[in-house]
Tab-separated table of C-alpha atoms and ligand atoms in Angstrom:
chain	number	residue	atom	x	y	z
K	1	UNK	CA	6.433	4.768	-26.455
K	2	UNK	CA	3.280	3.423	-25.210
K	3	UNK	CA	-0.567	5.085	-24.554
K	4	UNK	CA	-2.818	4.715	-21.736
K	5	UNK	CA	-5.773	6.177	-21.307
K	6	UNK	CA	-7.256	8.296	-18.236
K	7	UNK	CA	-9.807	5.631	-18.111
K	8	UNK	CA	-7.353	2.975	-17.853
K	9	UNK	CA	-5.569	4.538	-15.220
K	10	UNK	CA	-8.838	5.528	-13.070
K	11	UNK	CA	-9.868	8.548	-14.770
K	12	UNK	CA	-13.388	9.299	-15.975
K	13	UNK	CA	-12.732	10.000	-20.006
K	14	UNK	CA	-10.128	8.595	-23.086
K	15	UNK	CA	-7.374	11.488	-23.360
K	16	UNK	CA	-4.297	9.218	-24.109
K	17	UNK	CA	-1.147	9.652	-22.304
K	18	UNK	CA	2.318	8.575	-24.229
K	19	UNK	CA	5.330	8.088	-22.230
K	20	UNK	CA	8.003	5.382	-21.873
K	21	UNK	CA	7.271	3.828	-18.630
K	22	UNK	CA	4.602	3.130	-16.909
K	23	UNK	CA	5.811	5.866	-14.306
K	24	UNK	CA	6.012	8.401	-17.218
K	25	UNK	CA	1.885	7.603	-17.910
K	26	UNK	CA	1.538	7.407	-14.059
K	27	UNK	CA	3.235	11.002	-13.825
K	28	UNK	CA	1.368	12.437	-17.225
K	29	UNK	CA	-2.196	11.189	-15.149
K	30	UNK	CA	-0.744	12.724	-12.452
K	31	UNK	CA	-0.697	16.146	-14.101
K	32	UNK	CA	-3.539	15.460	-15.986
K	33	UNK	CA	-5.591	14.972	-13.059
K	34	UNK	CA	-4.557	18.181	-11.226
K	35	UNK	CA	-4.775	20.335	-14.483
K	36	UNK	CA	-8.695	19.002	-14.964
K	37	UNK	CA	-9.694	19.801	-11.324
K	38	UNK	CA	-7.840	22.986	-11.614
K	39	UNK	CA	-9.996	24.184	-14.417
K	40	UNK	CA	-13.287	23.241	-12.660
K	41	UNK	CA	-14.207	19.556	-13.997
K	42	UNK	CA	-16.035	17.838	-11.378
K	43	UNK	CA	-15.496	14.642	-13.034
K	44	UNK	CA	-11.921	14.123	-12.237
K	45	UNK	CA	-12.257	15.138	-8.950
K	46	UNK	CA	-12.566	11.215	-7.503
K	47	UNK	CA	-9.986	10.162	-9.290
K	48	UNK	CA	-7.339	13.484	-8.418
K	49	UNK	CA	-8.201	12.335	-4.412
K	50	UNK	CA	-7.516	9.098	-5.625
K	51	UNK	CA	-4.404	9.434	-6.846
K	52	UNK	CA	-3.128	11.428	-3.894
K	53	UNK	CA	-4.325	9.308	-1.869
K	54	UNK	CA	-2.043	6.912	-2.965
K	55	UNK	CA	0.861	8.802	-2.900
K	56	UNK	CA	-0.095	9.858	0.929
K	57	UNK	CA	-0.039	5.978	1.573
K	58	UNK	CA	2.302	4.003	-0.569
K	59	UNK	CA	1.175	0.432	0.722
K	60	UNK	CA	-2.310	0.593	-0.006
K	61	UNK	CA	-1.446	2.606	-3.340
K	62	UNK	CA	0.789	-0.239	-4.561
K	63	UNK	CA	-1.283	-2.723	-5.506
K	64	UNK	CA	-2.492	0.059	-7.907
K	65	UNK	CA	0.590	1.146	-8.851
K	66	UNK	CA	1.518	-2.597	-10.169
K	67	UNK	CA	-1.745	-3.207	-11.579
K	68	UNK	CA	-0.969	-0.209	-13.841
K	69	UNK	CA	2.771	-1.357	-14.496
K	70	UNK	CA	1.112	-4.519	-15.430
K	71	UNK	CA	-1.548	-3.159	-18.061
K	72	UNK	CA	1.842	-0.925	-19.234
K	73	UNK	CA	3.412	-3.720	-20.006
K	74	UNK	CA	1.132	-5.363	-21.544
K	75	UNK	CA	0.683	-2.952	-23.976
K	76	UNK	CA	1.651	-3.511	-27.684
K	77	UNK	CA	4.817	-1.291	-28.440
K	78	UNK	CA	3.532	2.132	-30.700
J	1	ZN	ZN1	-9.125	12.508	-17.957
C-alpha cells in the first residue's frame, strides 16, 4: 500500500489516500472529491471539475493521469 495526498493529486488540503495502485488513489480522490463538494466545501470545487473534466476528455486528462502514476510509483512502499 502506498499514500497520496489530495494535494498531490490536485486537491486543496493533506487527507491521505491508501490504495494499491495508482488507480486505487486516483479512484479514492475521485470519491473524495465528490463527497467534499457534496457537503458544501467550496475548496474542492476546482479540483472536483477538474477531475471530471478529465474523465470527459481522456487525451488531455492523460498527461495527468501519468504524471500521477509517476509520483505513485515513486513512492516509498508503506
Ligand atoms: Zn481534499
Amino acid at each position: 500500500m502506498k499514500t497520496m495526498t489530495c494535494k498531490q493529486l490536485g486537491g486543496p488540503c493533506d487527507l491521505h489516500l491508501r490504495g494499491k495502485t495508482a488507480n486505487d488513489v486516483i479512484k479514492a480522490q475521485d470519491s473524495h472529491l465528490k463527497e467534499m463538494v457534496a457537503s458544501g466545501d467550496d475548496a474542492h470545487k476546482s479540483a472536483a471539475e477538474e477531475m471530471r473534466g478529465r474523465w470527459k476528455n481522456p487525451v488531455a486528462g492523460m498527461g495527468w493521469y501519468r504524471k500521477a502514476k509517476r509520483d505513485f510509483a515513486a513512492l516509498p512502499e508503506g
